[in-house]
Amino acid sequence: MCNKAIFMQGTNNMVVKDVPMPEIKENEVLIKVDVVGICGSDVHYYTHGKIGSFVVEGDFILGHECAGEVVEIGKNVKNLVVGDRVALEPGKTCGKCEFCKSGKYNLCTDVEFFATPPYHGVFTNYVAHPEDMCFKLPENVSNTEGALVEPLAVGLHATDQGGVKLGNTVVIFGTGCIGLVTLLSAKAKGASNVIVVDVLENRLQVAEKIGATHVINAKTTNVIEKIAELTNGRGADVVIDTAGAEITLKQTVDVVRRGGTIVLVGMTPKDEVEFDFMKLMGKEAEIKTVFRYRNLYPTAINAIASGSLNVKDIVSHEFEFDKTKEAFDFVAGNASDVVKAVIKIK
Ligand SMILES: NC(=O)c1ccc[n+]([C@@H]2O[C@H](COP(=O)([O-])OP(=O)(O)OC[C@H]3O[C@@H](n4cnc5c(N)ncnc54)[C@H](O)[C@@H]3O)[C@@H](O)[C@H]2O)c1
Ligand SMILES: [Zn+2]
Ligand SMILES: [Zn+2]
């Protein structure tokens, strides 16, 4: 068996290199990677070389949304066998800190997360990963859907944080991959009205196709007035910002109902942004935040398998492994055309 990986080498440049076959530890399995999604964060590292304080140094393998097949198991592995197809949860945590012990392992400070420097990602043929972070895919869930479990888990966590439930009216700012999986999650949890806002018409069309009840183009419509009209002046039970724009963050408090919940998912370019806390207080609304997800892979996989949400509808482009650089250049240059691109490794 030979193993190759695609490394970013400086910004906007990639090279293919032979790499050693990973050696598995007793509790790990060896995965032949099949499908890897291209995430906005991968593209940002590719074009800028860093995200906040995470700086890419030297040649670096991107990719953290993946699924593949188990080809070898460590001697203490109990629940997986060779031939199983699995989705890989990308963060290895310490298991010992108060956050890990309380189940909020996404808050562990010792996490090793695929494609977050200095830890390499999965644009490679083979990767070793702990058994308990590999989740078996049922026969009716494809590897592409398996790769999409990662962003879907963000959407599920965002709607959990917002407490979305049956009959709710939900507003989602942003219909990129994260906004769309949040929409699918809100619908699957029984939200009656899901109003989505973006500035890109093609993404709004996808949102409509996968279940948004109203779409608003912020370029041509006054968002606050329109949402007031659609909710008879009441506002939304839950407002989720996945756009990460200064303006959308500000608008969340205008469109949330009295006593409602705002959930922040999108990352604003600036750390500090203006926000009307007095308006928030006057509504006794609350703000929740999202950092990745926790304990959601089994839920996400079961939901896909049962047909509760159709995540594959958001894939707009597929590329072969040897076209990974072309894929990144395309995604970086055509944000408005691409909803979600995936790379087929095999
Ligand atoms: N908190 C977390 O754990 C977490 C996890 C994953 C992603 N994220 C963040 O979530 C955000 C969304 O990720 P994505 O991959 O979907 O990104 P994306 O860039 O594809 O989507 C953002 C969308 O917001 C839209 N937008 C921009 N300005 C707008 C405006 N004024 N009104 C309405 N919509 C507007 C854009 O057109 C785009 O479609 C990013 O900021 C990303 O960094 C956070
Ligand atoms: Zn991602
Ligand atoms: Zn920990």
CSV table of C-alpha atoms and ligand atoms in Angstrom, one decimal:
chain,number,residue,atom,x,y,z
A,1,MET,CA,0.0,0.0,0.0
A,2,CYS,CA,1.3,3.5,-0.8
A,3,ASN,CA,0.1,6.7,0.8
A,4,LYS,CA,0.0,10.1,-0.8
A,5,ALA,CA,-1.2,13.4,0.6
A,6,ILE,CA,-1.9,16.8,-0.8
A,7,PHE,CA,0.0,19.5,1.1
A,8,MET,CA,-0.6,23.3,0.8
A,9,GLN,CA,2.8,24.8,0.3
A,10,GLY,CA,2.5,28.5,1.0
A,11,THR,CA,-0.7,30.2,0.1
A,12,ASN,CA,-2.6,29.3,-3.1
A,13,ASN,CA,-0.2,26.4,-3.9
A,14,MET,CA,-0.5,22.7,-3.4
A,15,VAL,CA,1.9,19.7,-4.0
A,16,VAL,CA,1.3,16.0,-3.9
A,17,LYS,CA,3.8,14.0,-1.8
A,18,ASP,CA,4.4,10.4,-0.9
A,19,VAL,CA,3.9,10.0,2.9
A,20,PRO,CA,4.6,7.0,5.2
A,21,MET,CA,1.7,4.7,5.9
A,22,PRO,CA,0.3,5.7,9.3
A,23,GLU,CA,1.0,3.3,12.2
A,24,ILE,CA,-2.0,2.6,14.2
A,25,LYS,CA,-2.0,2.5,18.0
A,26,GLU,CA,-3.9,-0.2,20.0
A,27,ASN,CA,-7.1,1.8,20.2
A,28,GLU,CA,-6.9,3.1,16.6
A,29,VAL,CA,-8.1,2.0,13.2
A,30,LEU,CA,-6.5,2.7,9.8
A,31,ILE,CA,-8.9,4.4,7.4
A,32,LYS,CA,-8.8,4.4,3.6
A,33,VAL,CA,-10.1,7.9,3.1
A,34,ASP,CA,-12.9,8.1,0.4
A,35,VAL,CA,-14.6,11.5,0.5
A,36,VAL,CA,-13.4,14.8,2.0
A,37,GLY,CA,-15.5,18.0,2.1
A,38,ILE,CA,-13.9,21.3,1.4
A,39,CYS,CA,-14.8,23.6,4.3
A,40,GLY,CA,-14.6,27.4,4.3
A,41,SER,CA,-11.9,27.1,6.9
A,42,ASP,CA,-9.7,25.0,4.6
A,43,VAL,CA,-10.1,27.6,1.8
A,44,HIS,CA,-9.2,30.3,4.3
A,45,TYR,CA,-6.0,28.6,5.3
A,46,TYR,CA,-5.3,28.0,1.6
A,47,THR,CA,-5.7,31.6,0.6
A,48,HIS,CA,-4.5,33.4,3.8
A,49,GLY,CA,-2.2,30.9,5.5
A,50,LYS,CA,-3.9,31.4,8.9
A,51,ILE,CA,-7.1,31.8,10.8
A,52,GLY,CA,-6.8,34.0,13.9
A,53,SER,CA,-3.9,32.7,15.9
A,54,PHE,CA,-3.7,29.4,14.0
A,55,VAL,CA,-0.9,29.9,11.5
A,56,VAL,CA,0.1,27.3,8.9
A,57,GLU,CA,3.9,26.6,9.1
A,58,GLY,CA,5.6,24.5,6.5
A,59,ASP,CA,3.8,22.1,4.2
A,60,PHE,CA,0.4,21.4,5.6
A,61,ILE,CA,-2.4,18.9,4.8
A,62,LEU,CA,-5.9,20.4,4.9
A,63,GLY,CA,-9.3,18.7,5.3
A,64,HIS,CA,-11.4,17.7,8.3
A,65,GLU,CA,-14.8,16.5,6.9
A,66,CYS,CA,-14.3,12.9,5.9
A,67,ALA,CA,-15.5,9.4,5.6
A,68,GLY,CA,-13.8,6.2,4.5
A,69,GLU,CA,-13.3,2.5,5.0
A,70,VAL,CA,-11.6,0.7,7.9
A,71,VAL,CA,-8.7,-1.4,6.5
A,72,GLU,CA,-6.9,-2.4,9.6
A,73,ILE,CA,-7.7,-2.4,13.3
A,74,GLY,CA,-5.6,-2.0,16.4
A,75,LYS,CA,-5.4,-4.8,18.9
A,76,ASN,CA,-7.8,-3.2,21.5
A,77,VAL,CA,-10.4,-2.2,19.0
A,78,LYS,CA,-13.7,-3.7,19.9
A,79,ASN,CA,-16.6,-2.2,17.9
A,80,LEU,CA,-15.3,-1.8,14.3
A,81,VAL,CA,-14.1,-4.4,11.8
A,82,VAL,CA,-12.2,-4.3,8.6
A,83,GLY,CA,-14.6,-3.2,5.8
A,84,ASP,CA,-16.8,-1.0,8.0
A,85,ARG,CA,-17.4,2.5,6.5
A,86,VAL,CA,-17.1,5.3,9.0
A,87,ALA,CA,-17.4,9.1,9.4
A,88,LEU,CA,-14.4,10.5,11.3
A,89,GLU,CA,-15.0,13.1,14.0
A,90,PRO,CA,-11.9,15.3,13.6
A,91,GLY,CA,-11.1,16.3,17.2
A,92,LYS,CA,-9.0,14.1,19.5
A,93,THR,CA,-9.4,15.4,23.1
A,94,CYS,CA,-7.6,14.7,26.4
A,95,GLY,CA,-10.5,12.8,28.1
A,96,LYS,CA,-9.2,14.0,31.5
A,97,CYS,CA,-10.0,17.7,31.9
A,98,GLU,CA,-13.2,19.1,33.5
A,99,PHE,CA,-14.7,19.8,30.0
A,100,CYS,CA,-14.0,16.3,28.7
A,101,LYS,CA,-15.3,14.7,31.9
A,102,SER,CA,-18.5,16.7,31.9
A,103,GLY,CA,-19.2,15.7,28.3
A,104,LYS,CA,-18.5,19.1,26.8
A,105,TYR,CA,-15.3,17.8,25.2
A,106,ASN,CA,-15.6,20.4,22.4
A,107,LEU,CA,-14.3,22.9,25.0
A,108,CYS,CA,-11.1,20.8,25.8
A,109,THR,CA,-8.1,23.0,25.4
A,110,ASP,CA,-5.9,20.0,24.5
A,111,VAL,CA,-7.8,19.1,21.3
A,112,GLU,CA,-5.9,17.9,18.3
A,113,PHE,CA,-8.3,18.8,15.4
A,114,PHE,CA,-7.6,17.7,11.8
A,115,ALA,CA,-6.3,20.6,9.7
A,116,THR,CA,-6.0,23.0,12.5
A,117,PRO,CA,-2.3,23.8,12.8
A,118,PRO,CA,-0.1,22.1,13.8
A,119,TYR,CA,-2.3,19.0,13.2
A,120,HIS,CA,-2.5,17.7,9.6
A,121,GLY,CA,-5.8,17.0,8.0
A,122,VAL,CA,-7.1,14.2,5.8
A,123,PHE,CA,-6.5,15.0,2.1
A,124,THR,CA,-4.6,11.8,2.1
A,125,ASN,CA,-5.2,8.2,1.2
A,126,TYR,CA,-4.8,6.7,4.7
A,127,VAL,CA,-5.2,8.1,8.1
A,128,ALA,CA,-5.1,6.5,11.6
A,129,HIS,CA,-7.8,7.6,14.1
A,130,PRO,CA,-9.1,6.4,17.5
A,131,GLU,CA,-11.9,3.9,17.2
A,132,ASP,CA,-14.2,6.0,19.4
A,133,MET,CA,-14.0,8.9,17.0
A,134,CYS,CA,-15.0,6.8,14.0
A,135,PHE,CA,-18.7,6.3,13.6
A,136,LYS,CA,-20.1,3.4,11.5
A,137,LEU,CA,-22.2,4.4,8.6
A,138,PRO,CA,-25.3,2.2,7.8
A,139,GLU,CA,-25.6,0.8,4.3
A,140,ASN,CA,-28.0,3.5,3.2
A,141,VAL,CA,-25.7,6.3,4.2
A,142,SER,CA,-23.0,7.1,1.5
A,143,ASN,CA,-19.5,8.2,2.2
A,144,THR,CA,-20.3,11.6,0.8
A,145,GLU,CA,-23.1,11.9,3.4
A,146,GLY,CA,-20.6,10.6,6.0
A,147,ALA,CA,-18.2,13.4,5.1
A,148,LEU,CA,-21.1,15.9,5.6
A,149,VAL,CA,-21.8,14.7,9.1
A,150,GLU,CA,-19.1,17.1,10.3
A,151,PRO,CA,-20.8,20.4,9.2
A,152,LEU,CA,-24.2,18.9,9.9
A,153,ALA,CA,-23.1,18.4,13.6
A,154,VAL,CA,-22.5,22.2,13.7
A,155,GLY,CA,-26.1,22.8,12.5
A,156,LEU,CA,-27.5,20.3,15.0
A,157,HIS,CA,-25.5,21.9,17.8
A,158,ALA,CA,-26.6,25.4,16.8
A,159,THR,CA,-30.3,24.4,16.9
A,160,ASP,CA,-29.7,22.5,20.2
A,161,GLN,CA,-28.1,25.7,21.7
A,162,GLY,CA,-31.1,27.7,20.5
A,163,GLY,CA,-33.6,25.1,21.8
A,164,VAL,CA,-35.4,24.9,18.5
A,165,LYS,CA,-38.6,22.9,18.8
A,166,LEU,CA,-41.9,21.9,17.3
A,167,GLY,CA,-43.8,24.9,15.9
A,168,ASN,CA,-41.0,27.4,16.2
A,169,THR,CA,-40.2,30.3,13.9
A,170,VAL,CA,-36.5,30.3,13.2
A,171,VAL,CA,-34.5,33.0,11.3
A,172,ILE,CA,-31.1,31.9,9.9
A,173,PHE,CA,-28.7,34.5,8.6
A,174,GLY,CA,-26.4,33.0,5.9
A,175,THR,CA,-27.1,30.1,3.6
A,176,GLY,CA,-23.6,28.8,3.1
A,177,CYS,CA,-23.0,25.2,4.1
A,178,ILE,CA,-23.4,25.9,7.8
A,179,GLY,CA,-26.6,27.9,7.3
A,180,LEU,CA,-28.0,25.2,5.1
A,181,VAL,CA,-27.3,22.4,7.6
A,182,THR,CA,-28.7,24.6,10.3
A,183,LEU,CA,-31.9,24.9,8.2
A,184,LEU,CA,-32.1,21.1,7.8
A,185,SER,CA,-31.6,20.7,11.5
A,186,ALA,CA,-34.3,23.2,12.4
A,187,LYS,CA,-36.7,21.6,10.0
A,188,ALA,CA,-35.9,18.1,11.4
A,189,LYS,CA,-36.6,19.4,14.9
A,190,GLY,CA,-40.0,20.5,13.9
A,191,ALA,CA,-39.7,24.3,13.3
A,192,SER,CA,-42.7,25.4,11.3
A,193,ASN,CA,-41.3,28.5,9.8
A,194,VAL,CA,-37.7,28.8,8.8
A,195,ILE,CA,-36.8,32.2,7.3
A,196,VAL,CA,-33.4,32.4,5.7
A,197,VAL,CA,-31.4,35.5,4.7
A,198,ASP,CA,-28.5,35.8,2.3
A,199,VAL,CA,-27.2,38.1,-0.4
A,200,LEU,CA,-26.5,35.3,-2.9
A,201,GLU,CA,-29.5,34.3,-5.0
A,202,ASN,CA,-28.3,30.8,-5.9
A,203,ARG,CA,-27.8,29.9,-2.3
A,204,LEU,CA,-31.2,31.2,-1.4
A,205,GLN,CA,-32.6,29.0,-4.1
A,206,VAL,CA,-31.0,25.9,-2.6
A,207,ALA,CA,-32.4,26.9,0.8
A,208,GLU,CA,-35.8,27.1,-0.7
A,209,LYS,CA,-35.4,23.7,-2.3
A,210,ILE,CA,-34.4,22.0,1.0
A,211,GLY,CA,-37.2,23.5,3.1
A,212,ALA,CA,-36.9,27.1,3.9
A,213,THR,CA,-40.4,28.6,4.2
A,214,HIS,CA,-39.3,32.1,3.3
A,215,VAL,CA,-36.1,33.4,1.7
A,216,ILE,CA,-34.9,37.0,1.9
A,217,ASN,CA,-32.3,38.6,-0.3
A,218,ALA,CA,-30.7,41.2,2.0
A,219,LYS,CA,-29.4,43.0,-1.1
A,220,THR,CA,-32.9,43.9,-2.3
A,221,THR,CA,-35.1,43.7,0.7
A,222,ASN,CA,-35.2,45.4,4.1
A,223,VAL,CA,-34.5,42.4,6.3
A,224,ILE,CA,-35.9,43.7,9.6
A,225,GLU,CA,-39.2,45.0,8.0
A,226,LYS,CA,-39.7,41.8,6.1
A,227,ILE,CA,-39.2,39.5,9.1
A,228,ALA,CA,-41.6,41.7,11.1
A,229,GLU,CA,-44.1,41.4,8.4
A,230,LEU,CA,-43.7,37.6,8.1
A,231,THR,CA,-44.0,37.1,11.9
A,232,ASN,CA,-46.9,39.6,12.4
A,233,GLY,CA,-44.5,41.9,14.4
A,234,ARG,CA,-43.7,39.1,16.9
A,235,GLY,CA,-40.2,38.2,15.7
A,236,ALA,CA,-38.5,34.8,15.7
A,237,ASP,CA,-38.3,32.3,18.6
A,238,VAL,CA,-34.7,31.5,17.6
A,239,VAL,CA,-32.3,33.5,15.5
A,240,ILE,CA,-29.1,31.9,14.3
A,241,ASP,CA,-26.3,33.9,12.7
A,242,THR,CA,-24.2,31.8,10.4
A,243,ALA,CA,-23.2,34.7,8.1
A,244,GLY,CA,-20.6,36.1,10.5
A,245,ALA,CA,-21.1,39.6,9.0
A,246,GLU,CA,-21.1,42.6,11.3
A,247,ILE,CA,-24.5,43.7,10.0
A,248,THR,CA,-26.2,40.3,10.5
A,249,LEU,CA,-24.9,40.1,14.0
A,250,LYS,CA,-26.4,43.4,14.7
A,251,GLN,CA,-29.7,42.5,13.1
A,252,THR,CA,-30.2,39.4,15.3
A,253,VAL,CA,-31.6,41.4,18.2
A,254,ASP,CA,-34.0,43.3,15.9
A,255,VAL,CA,-35.6,40.1,14.6
A,256,VAL,CA,-35.7,37.9,17.8
A,257,ARG,CA,-39.0,37.9,19.7
A,258,ARG,CA,-39.3,39.0,23.3
A,259,GLY,CA,-37.8,36.2,25.4
A,260,GLY,CA,-36.3,34.5,22.4
A,261,THR,CA,-32.8,33.1,21.8
A,262,ILE,CA,-30.0,34.3,19.5
A,263,VAL,CA,-27.3,31.8,18.5
A,264,LEU,CA,-23.9,32.9,17.2
A,265,VAL,CA,-22.2,30.5,14.9
A,266,GLY,CA,-20.6,32.7,12.2
A,267,MET,CA,-17.2,34.2,12.9
A,268,THR,CA,-16.9,37.9,12.3
A,269,PRO,CA,-13.8,39.2,10.6
A,270,LYS,CA,-13.3,41.6,13.5
A,271,ASP,CA,-13.2,40.3,17.1
A,272,GLU,CA,-15.2,43.3,18.4
A,273,VAL,CA,-18.4,44.4,16.8
A,274,GLU,CA,-21.2,46.7,17.7
A,275,PHE,CA,-24.2,45.2,19.4
A,276,ASP,CA,-27.3,46.8,21.1
A,277,PHE,CA,-27.3,45.1,24.5
A,278,MET,CA,-30.0,47.4,25.8
A,279,LYS,CA,-32.4,46.2,23.1
A,280,LEU,CA,-31.4,42.6,24.0
A,281,MET,CA,-32.2,43.4,27.7
A,282,GLY,CA,-35.5,45.1,26.8
A,283,LYS,CA,-36.6,41.9,25.2
A,284,GLU,CA,-35.1,39.6,27.9
A,285,ALA,CA,-33.6,37.7,25.0
A,286,GLU,CA,-30.6,35.5,25.4
A,287,ILE,CA,-27.4,34.9,23.4
A,288,LYS,CA,-25.9,31.5,23.0
A,289,THR,CA,-22.7,30.6,21.1
A,290,VAL,CA,-21.4,27.6,19.3
A,291,PHE,CA,-17.9,26.1,19.3
A,292,ARG,CA,-18.0,23.1,16.9
A,293,TYR,CA,-20.2,20.4,18.5
A,294,ARG,CA,-20.2,17.5,20.9
A,295,ASN,CA,-21.7,14.0,21.1
A,296,LEU,CA,-23.7,14.5,17.8
A,297,TYR,CA,-22.2,12.1,15.3
A,298,PRO,CA,-24.5,9.2,16.2
A,299,THR,CA,-27.6,11.5,16.1
A,300,ALA,CA,-26.5,13.0,12.7
A,301,ILE,CA,-25.9,9.6,11.2
A,302,ASN,CA,-29.3,8.2,12.5
A,303,ALA,CA,-31.1,11.3,11.2
A,304,ILE,CA,-29.6,10.9,7.7
A,305,ALA,CA,-30.2,7.2,7.7
A,306,SER,CA,-33.9,7.6,8.6
A,307,GLY,CA,-34.4,10.3,6.0
A,308,SER,CA,-35.2,13.0,8.7
A,309,LEU,CA,-32.8,15.3,6.8
A,310,ASN,CA,-31.3,15.2,3.4
A,311,VAL,CA,-27.8,16.4,3.6
A,312,LYS,CA,-26.6,15.4,0.2
A,313,ASP,CA,-28.8,18.0,-1.5
A,314,ILE,CA,-26.3,20.7,-0.5
A,315,VAL,CA,-23.4,19.1,-2.5
A,316,SER,CA,-22.9,21.2,-5.6
A,317,HIS,CA,-19.5,20.1,-6.9
A,318,GLU,CA,-17.4,16.9,-6.8
A,319,PHE,CA,-13.7,16.7,-7.8
A,320,GLU,CA,-11.1,13.9,-8.1
A,321,PHE,CA,-8.2,13.6,-5.6
A,322,ASP,CA,-5.6,14.7,-8.2
A,323,LYS,CA,-7.7,17.8,-8.9
A,324,THR,CA,-7.6,19.0,-5.3
A,325,LYS,CA,-5.7,22.2,-6.1
A,326,GLU,CA,-8.0,23.0,-9.0
A,327,ALA,CA,-10.9,22.4,-6.7
A,328,PHE,CA,-9.6,24.8,-4.1
A,329,ASP,CA,-8.9,27.5,-6.7
A,330,PHE,CA,-12.4,27.0,-8.0
A,331,VAL,CA,-14.1,27.2,-4.6
A,332,ALA,CA,-12.0,30.2,-3.6
A,333,GLY,CA,-12.8,32.0,-6.8
A,334,ASN,CA,-16.5,31.1,-7.2
A,335,ALA,CA,-18.0,31.4,-3.8
A,336,SER,CA,-21.3,32.4,-5.3
A,337,ASP,CA,-21.6,29.2,-7.4
A,338,VAL,CA,-20.3,26.7,-5.0
A,339,VAL,CA,-22.6,25.6,-2.1
A,340,LYS,CA,-20.5,22.6,-1.0
A,341,ALA,CA,-17.6,20.9,-2.9
A,342,VAL,CA,-16.3,17.5,-2.0
A,343,ILE,CA,-13.1,15.6,-3.1
A,344,LYS,CA,-13.4,11.9,-4.0
A,345,ILE,CA,-10.1,10.4,-2.8
A,346,LYS,CA,-10.3,6.9,-4.1
B,1,LIG,N1,-18.8,28.3,15.6
B,1,LIG,C1,-18.3,27.2,15.0
B,1,LIG,O1,-18.0,26.3,15.6
B,1,LIG,C2,-18.3,27.2,13.5
B,1,LIG,C3,-18.1,26.0,12.8
B,1,LIG,C4,-18.1,26.1,11.4
B,1,LIG,C5,-18.2,27.3,10.8
B,1,LIG,N2,-18.3,28.4,11.5
B,1,LIG,C6,-18.4,29.7,10.8
B,1,LIG,O2,-19.7,29.8,10.3
B,1,LIG,C7,-19.7,30.7,9.2
B,1,LIG,C8,-20.5,30.1,8.1
B,1,LIG,O3,-19.7,29.0,7.5
B,1,LIG,P1,-20.0,28.7,6.0
B,1,LIG,O4,-19.0,27.6,5.6
B,1,LIG,O5,-21.4,28.4,5.8
B,1,LIG,O6,-19.5,30.0,5.3
B,1,LIG,P2,-20.0,30.8,4.0
B,1,LIG,O7,-19.1,31.9,3.8
B,1,LIG,O8,-20.2,29.8,2.9
B,1,LIG,O9,-21.4,31.3,4.3
B,1,LIG,C9,-21.7,32.6,4.8
B,1,LIG,C10,-22.9,33.1,4.1
B,1,LIG,O10,-23.3,34.4,4.7
B,1,LIG,C11,-23.8,35.2,3.6
B,1,LIG,N3,-23.8,36.6,4.0
B,1,LIG,C12,-22.8,37.5,3.9
B,1,LIG,N4,-23.3,38.7,4.2
B,1,LIG,C13,-24.6,38.6,4.5
B,1,LIG,C14,-25.6,39.5,4.9
B,1,LIG,N5,-25.4,40.8,5.1
B,1,LIG,N6,-26.9,39.0,5.1
B,1,LIG,C15,-27.1,37.7,4.9
B,1,LIG,N7,-26.2,36.8,4.5
B,1,LIG,C16,-24.9,37.3,4.3
B,1,LIG,C17,-22.8,34.9,2.5
B,1,LIG,O11,-23.3,35.3,1.2
B,1,LIG,C18,-22.6,33.4,2.6
B,1,LIG,O12,-23.6,32.7,1.8
B,1,LIG,C19,-18.3,31.1,9.0
B,1,LIG,O13,-18.1,32.3,9.6
B,1,LIG,C20,-17.5,30.0,9.7
B,1,LIG,O14,-16.2,30.4,10.1
B,1,LIG,C21,-18.3,28.4,12.8
B,2,ZN,ZN,-15.7,22.3,8.4
B,3,ZN,ZN,-10.0,17.6,27.8
